[in-house]
Coordinates of C-alpha atoms and ligand atoms in Angstrom, one line a residue:
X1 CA 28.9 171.5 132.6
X2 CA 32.3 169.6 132.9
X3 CA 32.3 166.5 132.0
X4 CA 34.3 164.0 133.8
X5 CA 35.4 160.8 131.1
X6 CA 36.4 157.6 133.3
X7 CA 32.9 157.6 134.4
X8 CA 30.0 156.6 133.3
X9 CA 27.3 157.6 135.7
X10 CA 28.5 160.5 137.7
X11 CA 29.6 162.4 135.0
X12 CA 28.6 165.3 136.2
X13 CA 30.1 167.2 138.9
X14 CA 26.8 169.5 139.9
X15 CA 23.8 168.0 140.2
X16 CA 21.3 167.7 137.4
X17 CA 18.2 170.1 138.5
X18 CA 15.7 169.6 135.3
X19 CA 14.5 167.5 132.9
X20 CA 16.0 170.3 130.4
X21 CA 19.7 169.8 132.0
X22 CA 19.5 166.1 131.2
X23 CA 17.7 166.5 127.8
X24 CA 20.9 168.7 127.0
X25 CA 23.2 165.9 127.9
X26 CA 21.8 163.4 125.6
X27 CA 19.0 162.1 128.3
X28 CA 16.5 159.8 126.8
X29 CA 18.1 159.1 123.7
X30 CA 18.6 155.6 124.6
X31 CA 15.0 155.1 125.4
X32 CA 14.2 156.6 121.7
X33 CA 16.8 154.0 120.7
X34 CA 15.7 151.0 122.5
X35 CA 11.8 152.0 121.3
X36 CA 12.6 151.3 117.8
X37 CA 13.9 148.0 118.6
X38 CA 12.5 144.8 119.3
X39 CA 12.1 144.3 123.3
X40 CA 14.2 140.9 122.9
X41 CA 16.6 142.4 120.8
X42 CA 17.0 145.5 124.0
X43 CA 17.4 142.3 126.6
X44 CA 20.0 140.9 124.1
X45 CA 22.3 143.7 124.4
X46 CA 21.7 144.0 128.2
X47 CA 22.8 140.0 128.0
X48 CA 25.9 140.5 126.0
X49 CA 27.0 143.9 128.0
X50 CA 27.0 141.2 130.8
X51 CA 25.5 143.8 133.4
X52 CA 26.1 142.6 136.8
X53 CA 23.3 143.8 139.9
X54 CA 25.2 146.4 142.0
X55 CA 22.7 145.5 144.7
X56 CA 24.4 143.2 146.1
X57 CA 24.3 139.6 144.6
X58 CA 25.7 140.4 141.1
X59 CA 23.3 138.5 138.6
X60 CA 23.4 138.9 135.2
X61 CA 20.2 141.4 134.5
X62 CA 20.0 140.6 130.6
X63 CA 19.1 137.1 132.4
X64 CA 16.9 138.1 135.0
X65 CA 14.6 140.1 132.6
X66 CA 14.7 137.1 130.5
X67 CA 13.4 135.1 132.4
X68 CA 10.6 137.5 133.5
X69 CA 9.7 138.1 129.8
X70 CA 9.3 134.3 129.1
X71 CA 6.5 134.0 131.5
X72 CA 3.5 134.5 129.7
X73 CA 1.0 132.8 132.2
X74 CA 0.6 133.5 135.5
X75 CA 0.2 130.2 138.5
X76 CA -3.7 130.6 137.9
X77 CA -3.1 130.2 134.1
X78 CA -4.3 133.9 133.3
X79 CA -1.6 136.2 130.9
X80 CA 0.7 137.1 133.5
X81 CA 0.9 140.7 134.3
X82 CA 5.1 141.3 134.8
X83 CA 6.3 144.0 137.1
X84 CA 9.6 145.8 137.5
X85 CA 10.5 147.2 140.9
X86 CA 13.3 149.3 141.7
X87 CA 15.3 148.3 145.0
X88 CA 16.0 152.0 146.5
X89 CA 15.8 150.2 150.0
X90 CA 19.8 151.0 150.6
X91 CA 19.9 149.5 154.4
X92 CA 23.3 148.4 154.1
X93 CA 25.7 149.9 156.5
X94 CA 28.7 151.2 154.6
X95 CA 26.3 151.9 151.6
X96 CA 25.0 155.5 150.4
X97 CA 25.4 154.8 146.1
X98 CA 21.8 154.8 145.0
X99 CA 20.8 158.3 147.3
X100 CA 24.2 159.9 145.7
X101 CA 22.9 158.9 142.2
X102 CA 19.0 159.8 143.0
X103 CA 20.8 163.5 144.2
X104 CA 22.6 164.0 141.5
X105 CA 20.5 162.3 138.5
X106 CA 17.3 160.8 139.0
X107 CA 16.7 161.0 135.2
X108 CA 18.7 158.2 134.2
X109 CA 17.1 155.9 136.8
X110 CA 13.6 156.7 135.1
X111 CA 15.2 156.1 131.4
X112 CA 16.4 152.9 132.9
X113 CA 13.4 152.2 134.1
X114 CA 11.5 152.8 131.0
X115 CA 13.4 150.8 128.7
X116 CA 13.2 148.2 130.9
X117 CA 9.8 148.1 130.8
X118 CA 9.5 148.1 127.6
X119 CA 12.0 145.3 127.0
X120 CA 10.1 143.4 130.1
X121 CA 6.7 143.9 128.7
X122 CA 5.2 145.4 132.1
X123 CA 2.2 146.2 133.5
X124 CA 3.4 148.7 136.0
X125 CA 6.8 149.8 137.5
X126 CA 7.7 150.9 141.0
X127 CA 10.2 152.6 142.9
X128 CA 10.2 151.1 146.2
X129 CA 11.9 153.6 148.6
X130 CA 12.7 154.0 152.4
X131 CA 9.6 156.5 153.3
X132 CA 12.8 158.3 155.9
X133 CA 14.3 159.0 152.3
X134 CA 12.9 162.2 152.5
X135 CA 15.2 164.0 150.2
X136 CA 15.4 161.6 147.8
X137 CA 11.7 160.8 147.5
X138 CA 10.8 165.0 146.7
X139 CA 13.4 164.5 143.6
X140 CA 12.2 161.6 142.5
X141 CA 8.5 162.8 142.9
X142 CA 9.5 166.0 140.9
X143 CA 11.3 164.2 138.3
X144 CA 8.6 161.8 137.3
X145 CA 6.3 164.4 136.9
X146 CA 8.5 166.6 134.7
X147 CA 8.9 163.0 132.7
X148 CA 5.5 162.2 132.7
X149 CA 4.4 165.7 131.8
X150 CA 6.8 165.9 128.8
X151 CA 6.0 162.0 127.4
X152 CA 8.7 160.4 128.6
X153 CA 6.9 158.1 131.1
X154 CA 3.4 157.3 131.1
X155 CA 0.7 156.7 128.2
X156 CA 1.9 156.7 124.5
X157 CA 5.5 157.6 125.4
X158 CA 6.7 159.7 122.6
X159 CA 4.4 158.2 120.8
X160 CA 5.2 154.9 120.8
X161 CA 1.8 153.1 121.5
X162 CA 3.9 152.1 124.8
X163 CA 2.1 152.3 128.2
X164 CA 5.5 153.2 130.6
X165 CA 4.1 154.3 134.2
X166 CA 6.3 154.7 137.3
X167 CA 4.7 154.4 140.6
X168 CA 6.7 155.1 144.0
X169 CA 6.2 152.7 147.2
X170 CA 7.0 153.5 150.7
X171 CA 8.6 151.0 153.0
X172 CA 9.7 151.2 156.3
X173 CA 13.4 152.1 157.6
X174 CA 14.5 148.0 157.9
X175 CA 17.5 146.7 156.5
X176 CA 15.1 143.5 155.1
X177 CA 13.2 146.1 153.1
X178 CA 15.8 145.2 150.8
X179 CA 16.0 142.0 150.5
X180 CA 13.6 141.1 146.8
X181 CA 11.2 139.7 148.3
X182 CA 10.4 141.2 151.9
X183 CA 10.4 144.2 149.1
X184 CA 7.7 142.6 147.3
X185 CA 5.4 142.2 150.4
X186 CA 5.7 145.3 151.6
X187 CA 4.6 146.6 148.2
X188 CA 2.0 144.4 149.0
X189 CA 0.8 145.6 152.1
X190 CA 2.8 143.9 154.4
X191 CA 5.4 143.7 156.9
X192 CA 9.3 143.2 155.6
X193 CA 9.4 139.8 156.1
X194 CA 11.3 137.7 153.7
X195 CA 9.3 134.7 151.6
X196 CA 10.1 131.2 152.4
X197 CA 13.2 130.2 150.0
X198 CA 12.6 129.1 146.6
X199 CA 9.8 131.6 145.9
X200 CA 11.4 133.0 143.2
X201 CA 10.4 136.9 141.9
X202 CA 10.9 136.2 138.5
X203 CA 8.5 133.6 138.4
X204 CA 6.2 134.3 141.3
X205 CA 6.6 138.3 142.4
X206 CA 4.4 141.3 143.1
X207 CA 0.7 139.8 143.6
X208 CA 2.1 136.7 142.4
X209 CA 3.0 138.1 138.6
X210 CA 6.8 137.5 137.4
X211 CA 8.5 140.7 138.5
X212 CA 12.0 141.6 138.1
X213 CA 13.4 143.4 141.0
X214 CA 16.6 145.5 140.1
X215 CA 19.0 148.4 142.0
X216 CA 19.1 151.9 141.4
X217 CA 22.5 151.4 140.4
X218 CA 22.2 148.7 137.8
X219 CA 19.1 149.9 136.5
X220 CA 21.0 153.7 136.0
X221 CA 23.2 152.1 134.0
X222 CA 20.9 150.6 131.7
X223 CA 20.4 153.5 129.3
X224 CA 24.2 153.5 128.6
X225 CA 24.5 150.0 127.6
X226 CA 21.2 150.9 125.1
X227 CA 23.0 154.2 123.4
X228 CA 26.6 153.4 123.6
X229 CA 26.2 149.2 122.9
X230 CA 27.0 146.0 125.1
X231 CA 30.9 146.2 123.4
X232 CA 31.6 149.9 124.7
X233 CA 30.1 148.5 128.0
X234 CA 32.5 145.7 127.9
X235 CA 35.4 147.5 127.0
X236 CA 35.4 149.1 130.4
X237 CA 36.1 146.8 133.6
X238 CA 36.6 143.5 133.7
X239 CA 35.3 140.1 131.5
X240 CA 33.8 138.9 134.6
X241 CA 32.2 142.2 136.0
X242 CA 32.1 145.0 133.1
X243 CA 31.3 148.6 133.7
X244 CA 32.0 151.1 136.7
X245 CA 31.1 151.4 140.4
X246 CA 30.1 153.6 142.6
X247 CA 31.9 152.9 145.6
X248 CA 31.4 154.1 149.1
X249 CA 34.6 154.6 150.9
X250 CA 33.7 154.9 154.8
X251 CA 36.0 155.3 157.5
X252 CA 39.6 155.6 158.9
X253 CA 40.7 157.4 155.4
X254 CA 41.9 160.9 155.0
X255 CA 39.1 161.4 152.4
X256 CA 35.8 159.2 153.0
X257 CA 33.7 159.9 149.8
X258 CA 31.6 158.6 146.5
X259 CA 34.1 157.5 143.9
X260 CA 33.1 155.7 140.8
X261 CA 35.7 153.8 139.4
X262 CA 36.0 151.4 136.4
X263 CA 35.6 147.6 138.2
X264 CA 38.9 145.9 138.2
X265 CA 40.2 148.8 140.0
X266 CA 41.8 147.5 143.0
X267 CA 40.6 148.1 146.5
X268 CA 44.2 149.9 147.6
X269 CA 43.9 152.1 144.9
X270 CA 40.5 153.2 145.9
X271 CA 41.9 153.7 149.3
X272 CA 45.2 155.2 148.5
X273 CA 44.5 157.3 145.4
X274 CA 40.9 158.7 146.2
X275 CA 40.4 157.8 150.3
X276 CA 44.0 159.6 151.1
X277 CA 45.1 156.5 152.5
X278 CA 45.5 155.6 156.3
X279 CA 45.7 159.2 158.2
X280 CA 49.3 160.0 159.6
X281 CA 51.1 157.4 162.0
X282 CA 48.6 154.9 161.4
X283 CA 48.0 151.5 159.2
X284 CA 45.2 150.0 157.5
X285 CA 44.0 147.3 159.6
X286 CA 40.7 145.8 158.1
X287 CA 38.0 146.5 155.6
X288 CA 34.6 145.7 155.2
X289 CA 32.3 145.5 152.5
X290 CA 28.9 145.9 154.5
X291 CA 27.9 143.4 157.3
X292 CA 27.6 140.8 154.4
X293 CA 31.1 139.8 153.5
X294 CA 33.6 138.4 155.3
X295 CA 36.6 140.7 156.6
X296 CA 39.3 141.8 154.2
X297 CA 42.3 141.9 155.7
X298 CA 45.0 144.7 155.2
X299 CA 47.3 141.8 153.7
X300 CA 44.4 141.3 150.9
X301 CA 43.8 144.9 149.6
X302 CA 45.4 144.9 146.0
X303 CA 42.5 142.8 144.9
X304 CA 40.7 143.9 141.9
X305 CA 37.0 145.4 142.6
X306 CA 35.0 142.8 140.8
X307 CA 32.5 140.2 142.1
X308 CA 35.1 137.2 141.1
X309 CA 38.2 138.5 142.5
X310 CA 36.4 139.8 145.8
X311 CA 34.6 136.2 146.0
X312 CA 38.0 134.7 145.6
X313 CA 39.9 136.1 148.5
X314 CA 36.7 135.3 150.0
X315 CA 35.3 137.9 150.5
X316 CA 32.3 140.1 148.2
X317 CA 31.9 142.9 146.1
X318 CA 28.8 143.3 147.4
X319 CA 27.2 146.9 147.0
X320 CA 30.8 148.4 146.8
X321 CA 30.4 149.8 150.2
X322 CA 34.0 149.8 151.8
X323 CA 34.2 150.9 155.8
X324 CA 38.2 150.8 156.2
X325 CA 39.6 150.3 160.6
X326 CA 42.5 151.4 161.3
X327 CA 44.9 149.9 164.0
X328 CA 43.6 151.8 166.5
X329 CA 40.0 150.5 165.7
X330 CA 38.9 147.2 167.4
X331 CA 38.2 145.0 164.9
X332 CA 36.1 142.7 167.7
X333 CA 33.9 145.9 168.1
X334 CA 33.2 146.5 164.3
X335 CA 32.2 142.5 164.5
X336 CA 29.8 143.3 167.5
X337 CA 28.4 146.2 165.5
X338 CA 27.0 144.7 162.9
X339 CA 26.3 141.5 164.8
X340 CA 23.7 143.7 166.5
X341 CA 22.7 145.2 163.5
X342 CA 22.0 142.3 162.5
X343 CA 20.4 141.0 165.4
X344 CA 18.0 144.1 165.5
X345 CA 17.4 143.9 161.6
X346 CA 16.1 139.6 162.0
X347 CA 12.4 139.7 161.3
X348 CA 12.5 136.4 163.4
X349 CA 10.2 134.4 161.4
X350 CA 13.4 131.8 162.1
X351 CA 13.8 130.7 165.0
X352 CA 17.2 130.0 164.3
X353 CA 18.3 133.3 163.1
X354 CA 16.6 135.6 165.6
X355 CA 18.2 133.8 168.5
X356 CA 21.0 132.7 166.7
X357 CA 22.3 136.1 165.9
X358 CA 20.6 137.3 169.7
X359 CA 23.2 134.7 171.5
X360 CA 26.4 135.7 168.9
X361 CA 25.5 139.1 170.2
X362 CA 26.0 138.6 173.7
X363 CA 29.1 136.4 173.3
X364 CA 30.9 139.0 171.2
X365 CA 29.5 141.5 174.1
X366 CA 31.2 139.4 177.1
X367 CA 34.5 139.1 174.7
X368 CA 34.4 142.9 174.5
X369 CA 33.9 143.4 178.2
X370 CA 36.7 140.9 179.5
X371 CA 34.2 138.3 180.6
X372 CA 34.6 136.3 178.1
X373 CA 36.3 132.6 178.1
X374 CA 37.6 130.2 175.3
X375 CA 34.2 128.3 175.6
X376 CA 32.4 131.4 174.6
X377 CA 34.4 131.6 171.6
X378 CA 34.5 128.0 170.7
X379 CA 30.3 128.4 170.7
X380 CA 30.4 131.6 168.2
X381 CA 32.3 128.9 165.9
X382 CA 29.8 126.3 166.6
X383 CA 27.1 128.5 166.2
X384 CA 28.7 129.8 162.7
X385 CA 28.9 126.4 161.1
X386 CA 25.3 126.1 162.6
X387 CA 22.7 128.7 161.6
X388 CA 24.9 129.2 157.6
X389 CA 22.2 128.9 155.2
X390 CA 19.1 127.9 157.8
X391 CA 17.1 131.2 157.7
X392 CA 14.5 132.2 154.8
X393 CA 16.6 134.4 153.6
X394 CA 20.2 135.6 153.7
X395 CA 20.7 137.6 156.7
X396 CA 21.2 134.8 159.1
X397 CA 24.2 133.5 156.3
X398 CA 25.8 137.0 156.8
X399 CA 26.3 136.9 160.3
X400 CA 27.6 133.8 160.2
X401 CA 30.4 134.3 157.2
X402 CA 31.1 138.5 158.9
X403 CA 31.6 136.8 163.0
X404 CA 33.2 133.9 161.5
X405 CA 36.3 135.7 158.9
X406 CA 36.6 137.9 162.0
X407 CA 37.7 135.0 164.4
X408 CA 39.5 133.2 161.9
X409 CA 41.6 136.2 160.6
X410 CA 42.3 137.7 163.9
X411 CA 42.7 135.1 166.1
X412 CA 45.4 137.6 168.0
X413 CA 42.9 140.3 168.6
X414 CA 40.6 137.0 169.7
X415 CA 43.1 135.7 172.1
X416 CA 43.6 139.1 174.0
X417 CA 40.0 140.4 174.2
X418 CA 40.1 136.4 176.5
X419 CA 42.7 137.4 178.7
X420 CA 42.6 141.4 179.2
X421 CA 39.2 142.6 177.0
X422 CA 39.0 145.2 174.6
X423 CA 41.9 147.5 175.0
X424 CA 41.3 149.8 171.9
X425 CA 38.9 152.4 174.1
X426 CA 38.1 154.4 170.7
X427 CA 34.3 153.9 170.4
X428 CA 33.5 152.7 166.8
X429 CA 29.8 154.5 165.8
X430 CA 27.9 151.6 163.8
X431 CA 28.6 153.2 160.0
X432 CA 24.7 153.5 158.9
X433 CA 24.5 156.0 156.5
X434 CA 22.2 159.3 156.6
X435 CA 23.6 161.5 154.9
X436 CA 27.1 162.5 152.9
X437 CA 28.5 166.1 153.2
X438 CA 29.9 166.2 149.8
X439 CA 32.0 169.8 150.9
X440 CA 33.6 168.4 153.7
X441 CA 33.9 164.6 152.4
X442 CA 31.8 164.0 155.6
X443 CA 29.2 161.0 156.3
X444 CA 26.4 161.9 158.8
X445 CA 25.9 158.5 160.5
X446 CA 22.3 157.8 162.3
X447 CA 23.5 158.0 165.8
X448 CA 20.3 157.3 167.2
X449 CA 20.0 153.8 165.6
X450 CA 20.4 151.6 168.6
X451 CA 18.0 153.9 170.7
X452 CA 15.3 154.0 167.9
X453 CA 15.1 150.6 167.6
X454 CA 14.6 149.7 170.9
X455 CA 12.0 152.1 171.6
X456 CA 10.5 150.5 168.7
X457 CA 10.7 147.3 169.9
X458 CA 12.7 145.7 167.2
X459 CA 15.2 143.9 169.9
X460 CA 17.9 142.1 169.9
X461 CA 16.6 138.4 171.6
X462 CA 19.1 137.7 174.1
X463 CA 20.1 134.5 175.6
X464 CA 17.9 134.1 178.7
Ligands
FMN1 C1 19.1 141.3 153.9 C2 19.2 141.8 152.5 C3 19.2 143.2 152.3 C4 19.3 143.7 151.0 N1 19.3 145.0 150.8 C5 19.4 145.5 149.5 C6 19.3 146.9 149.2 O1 19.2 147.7 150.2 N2 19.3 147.3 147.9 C7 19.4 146.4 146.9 O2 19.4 146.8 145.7 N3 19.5 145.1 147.1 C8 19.5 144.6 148.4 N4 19.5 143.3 148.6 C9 19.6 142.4 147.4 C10 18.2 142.2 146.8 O3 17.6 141.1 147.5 C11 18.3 141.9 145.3 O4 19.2 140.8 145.1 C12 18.6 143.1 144.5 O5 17.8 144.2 144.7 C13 18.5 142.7 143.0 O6 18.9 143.8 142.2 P1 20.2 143.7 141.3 O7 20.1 142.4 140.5 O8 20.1 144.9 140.4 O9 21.4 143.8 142.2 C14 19.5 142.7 149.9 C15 19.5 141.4 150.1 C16 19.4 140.9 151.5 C17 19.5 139.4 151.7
SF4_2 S1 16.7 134.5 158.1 FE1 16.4 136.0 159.8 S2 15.9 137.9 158.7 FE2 15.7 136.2 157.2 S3 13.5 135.6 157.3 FE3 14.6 134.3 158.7 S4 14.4 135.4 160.7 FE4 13.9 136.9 159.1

């Protein structure tokens, strides 16, 4: 098998079948490594590799299982029993990294897992997956077996003393399934509904024990850090965000596809070099990094792929999903995609973000349709500085900061959709992921999105 050097997780071209393939390849040498250490001594290195979640927020890791391992009581005063779960929610549109990595190694995402129990101290580990993840769930399934079969996971692993189970959870097809702790009740039985702010997983998790929640991607990384050390780690990326990504590069490219790149590369070379650039007779427009981040603008895309730089320019990293528009696109209707993504996805336990989001909706719809005034646009900005930061959790924040960079960095586009409406006819499909081609460098997008979740009932609550 080829190996490919600049990476670090897809090294491999073809996918890893077995747990033979990856036992050839060196797999679970870092967990042999990391059992013949002290558990502090494994979250030491994590600390000093400075591993950064690739879910989304960026936290430290070596911190977050830190703080998990400290807890030795639980809020009734009984020894806390710690958990680990593994975010495998991916509900992001723009964002198909931790199915690409499942497909083509799920092995290294158990190893990951295992040594960070071990270094945790848990009770149990889970993979909490989309139950539509249909693919991804039979590899996972087959893999743990083949691990638990051969000592890798489970009792006594290789004959260490250490009790290392992995469990899988199933969880329904919402984009709050991924948020930590709507993760943590549905694990729990319940619906996806985010906990009140300030309940905090590392101290109060699954059934109330101090759980660390990590990404696929982040926790696949893990075994590297253990075998190769925290300064090899370091030495690729940046200071601020070392390591690789794997980014998803959607859209108006000549070659949409999975790249994993050292971070610091910048965002035009990811376009340029690997997407093919802008196809012929066109410009990059706009990009977007999920419906969490604020708009990039064509004018910002040498900056480096790292959480500082892309919090800088402001906009975010965040799961290095990148859906590039073109100047034929209508960057107003990319807004009033995700605004209704988002307006669909709010659990609406807050009042404030289920209408909120409901009323941005049907403003951005009126813009789009030519009925829309200057007072309709003055209330989105109202209604931005409004709602940022008042839900439970963040989605409400993300509506605000994507509707809000789109008015303020296209106040053009804004201006015209007043007097004449959309004039870009091209229909824009929302990007939500179902699938990649890998042949054709084609992403399957789940057309019938909008229609499910109607029929469903999960509604967008407009303005009466
Ligand atoms: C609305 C919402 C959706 C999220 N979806 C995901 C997701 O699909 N996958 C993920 O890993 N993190 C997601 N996150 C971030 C998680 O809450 C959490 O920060 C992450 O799983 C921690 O893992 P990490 O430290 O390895 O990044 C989401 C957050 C929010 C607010
Ligand atoms: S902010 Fe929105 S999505 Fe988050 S808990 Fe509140 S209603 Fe639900």
């Amino acid at each position: 098998m080829a190996a490919v050097l600049d990476r670090i997780l897809l090294v491999h071209e073809e996918p890893l079948q077995t747990l033979e393939d990856y036992l050839a390849i060196g797999g679970f040498r870092a967990l042999k490594k990391a059992l013949a250490m002290k558990p502090l001594e494994v979250i030491a290195e994590i600390k000093k590799a400075n591993l950064r979640g690739r879910g989304g927020a960026g936290f430290p890791t070596g911190i977050k299982w830190a703080g998990v391992r400290a807890q030795e009581i639980d809020d009734h005063g009984m020894p806390a029993k710690r958990y680990l779960v593994c975010n495998s929610s991916e509900g992001e549109p723009g964002t198909y990294k931790d199915r690409y990595l499942i497909g083509k190694n799920p092995y290294t995402l158990l190893e990951g897992m295992a040594i960070a129990s071990y270094a945790i101290g848990t009770v149990n580990a889970i993979i909490c997956i989309k139950e539509v993840f249909k693919k991804e769930i039979a590899i996972l399934k087959r893999a743990i077996k083949e691990c638990q079969e051969a000592g890798y996971l489970g009792e006594n692993v290789l004959g260490s003393g250490n009790t290392l189970p992995i469990e899988i959870a199933f969880g329904p097809d919402s984009y709050l399934l991924g948020e930590d702790r709507a993760m943590l009740e549905v694990i729990e039985g319940k619906p996806a509904w985010p906990r009140a702010k300030g309940i905090i997983p590392v101290y109060y998790g699954l059934w109330g024990q101090p759980t660390s929640v990590n990404n696929v991607e982040t926790l696949s990384t893990v075994p590297h850090i253990i075998e190769k050390g925290a300064d090899w780690f370091k030495s690729i990326g940046t200071a601020d965000t070392p390591g690789t990504m794997i980014f998803t590069l959607v859209g108006d490219v000549n070659r949409p596809g999975m790249y994993e790149l050292p971070m610091g590369t910048s965002l035009k070379t990811l376009i340029e070099e690997y997407g093919g650039g802008a196809r012929a007779d066109r410009h990059i427009q706009a990009v977007f990094s999920g419906p969490t981040n604020a708009v990039i603008p064509a004018s910002k895309i040498d900056t480096p792929l790292d959480f500082k730089s892309m919090r800088e320019i402001p906009s975010g990293l965040g799961s290095g999903g990148f859906i590039v528009y073109d100047n034929t696109a209508c960057i107003l209707k990319a807004g009033l995609n995700f605004s209704r993504f988002l307006a669909i996805e709010s659990c609406g336990q807050c009042t404030s973000c289920k209408t909120g989001t409901g009323r941005i909706t049907r403003k951005l719809e009126l813009l789009e349709q030519g009925t829309g005034t200057f007072l309709d646009v003055m209330s989105i900005l109202e209604e931005c500085q409004h709602l940022k930061g008042s839900g439970r959790c963040f989605l409400v924040t993300e509506e605000t900061i994507e509707i809000g960079s789109i008015f303020y960095q296209f106040p053009e586009m804004i201006a015209e959709h007043i007097e004449f409406g959309c004039l870009k006819e091209r229909p824009l499909p929302l990007p939500k992921i179902k699938d990649f081609d890998e042949a054709t460098h084609t992403f399957i997008f789940d057309e019938a999105y909008y229609d499910r979740s109607f029929i469903e009932g999960r509604r967008i609550n407009y303005p009466a």
